XYZ file of C-alpha atoms in Angstrom:
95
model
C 25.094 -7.048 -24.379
C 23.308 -9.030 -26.889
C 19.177 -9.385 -26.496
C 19.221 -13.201 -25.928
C 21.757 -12.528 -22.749
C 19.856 -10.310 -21.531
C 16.455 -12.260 -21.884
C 18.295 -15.097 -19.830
C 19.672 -12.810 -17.146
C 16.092 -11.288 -16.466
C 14.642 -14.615 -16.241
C 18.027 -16.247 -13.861
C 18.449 -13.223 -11.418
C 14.726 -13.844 -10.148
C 15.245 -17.388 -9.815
C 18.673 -17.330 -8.624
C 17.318 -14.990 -5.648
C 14.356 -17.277 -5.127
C 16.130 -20.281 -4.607
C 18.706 -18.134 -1.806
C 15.352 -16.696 -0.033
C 13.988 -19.979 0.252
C 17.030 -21.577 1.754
C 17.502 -18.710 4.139
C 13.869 -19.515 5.135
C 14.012 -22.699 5.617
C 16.915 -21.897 7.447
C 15.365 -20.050 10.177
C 17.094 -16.756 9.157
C 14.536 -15.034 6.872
C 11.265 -15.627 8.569
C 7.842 -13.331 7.494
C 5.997 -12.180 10.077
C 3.432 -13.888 11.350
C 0.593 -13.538 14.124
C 1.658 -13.837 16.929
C 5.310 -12.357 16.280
C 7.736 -15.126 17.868
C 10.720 -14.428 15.824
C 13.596 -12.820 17.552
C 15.426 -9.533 16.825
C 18.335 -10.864 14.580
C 15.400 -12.063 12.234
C 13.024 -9.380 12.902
C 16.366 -7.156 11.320
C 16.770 -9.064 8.595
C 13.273 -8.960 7.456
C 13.268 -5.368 7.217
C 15.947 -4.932 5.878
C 15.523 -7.522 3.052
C 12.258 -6.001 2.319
C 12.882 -3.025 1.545
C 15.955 -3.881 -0.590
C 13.930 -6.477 -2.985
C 10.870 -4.224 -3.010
C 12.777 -1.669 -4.720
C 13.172 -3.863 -7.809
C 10.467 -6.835 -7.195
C 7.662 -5.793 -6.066
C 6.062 -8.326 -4.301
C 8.435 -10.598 -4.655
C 9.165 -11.208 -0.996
C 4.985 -12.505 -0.735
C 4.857 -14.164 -3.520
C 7.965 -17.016 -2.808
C 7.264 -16.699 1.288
C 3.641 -17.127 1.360
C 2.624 -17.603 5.009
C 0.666 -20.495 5.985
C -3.154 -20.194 6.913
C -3.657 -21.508 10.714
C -6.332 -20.572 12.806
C -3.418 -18.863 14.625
C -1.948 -17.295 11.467
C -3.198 -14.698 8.675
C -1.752 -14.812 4.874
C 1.637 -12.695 4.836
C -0.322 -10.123 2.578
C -2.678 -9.629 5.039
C -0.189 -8.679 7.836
C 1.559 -6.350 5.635
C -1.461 -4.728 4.461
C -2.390 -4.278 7.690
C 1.171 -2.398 8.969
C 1.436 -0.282 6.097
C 3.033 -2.025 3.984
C 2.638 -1.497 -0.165
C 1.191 -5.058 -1.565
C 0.791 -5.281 -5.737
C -2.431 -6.356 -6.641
C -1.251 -8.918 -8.901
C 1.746 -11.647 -8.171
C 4.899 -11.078 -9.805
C 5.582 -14.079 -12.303
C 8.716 -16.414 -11.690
């Protein structure tokens, strides 16, 4: 595969998955988790499960495009993760 292909295909499979994790979000069907926890089991699932997948290959990926909002009710989605366990890169990974 020639270099230039692959420079494009490093830079579209991000984005491409981006732009599906933000629909799905705004969606209702990916939803971080947030304080307190109102999202039901079919998203608490998928979560997890998409997680773990992308944080195999883009780390932090998940935090950086699904940022939870600050509220008096809420803490940052970094935070929470941090606070379950949860491997967070020090740095944001660039889109």
């Amino acid at each position: 595969m020639p270099v230039d292909m692959r420079d494009q295909l490093h830079e579209a499979i991000p984005e491409s998955l981006k732009n599906i994790i933000l629909v799905m979000n705004a969606t209702g069907l990916l939803v971080p988790p947030l304080e307190p926890d109102e999202r039901n089991e079919r998203q608490k699932s998928l979560w997890v499960a998409t997680q773990e997948r992308i944080e195999r290959f883009l780390p932090g990926f998940l935090i950086e495009v699904l940022s939870a909002p600050t509220s008096p009710r809420t803490r940052p989605l970094s935070q929470i993760l941090q606070s379950a366990g949860a491997s967070v890169p020090a740095s944001p990974v660039p889109s």
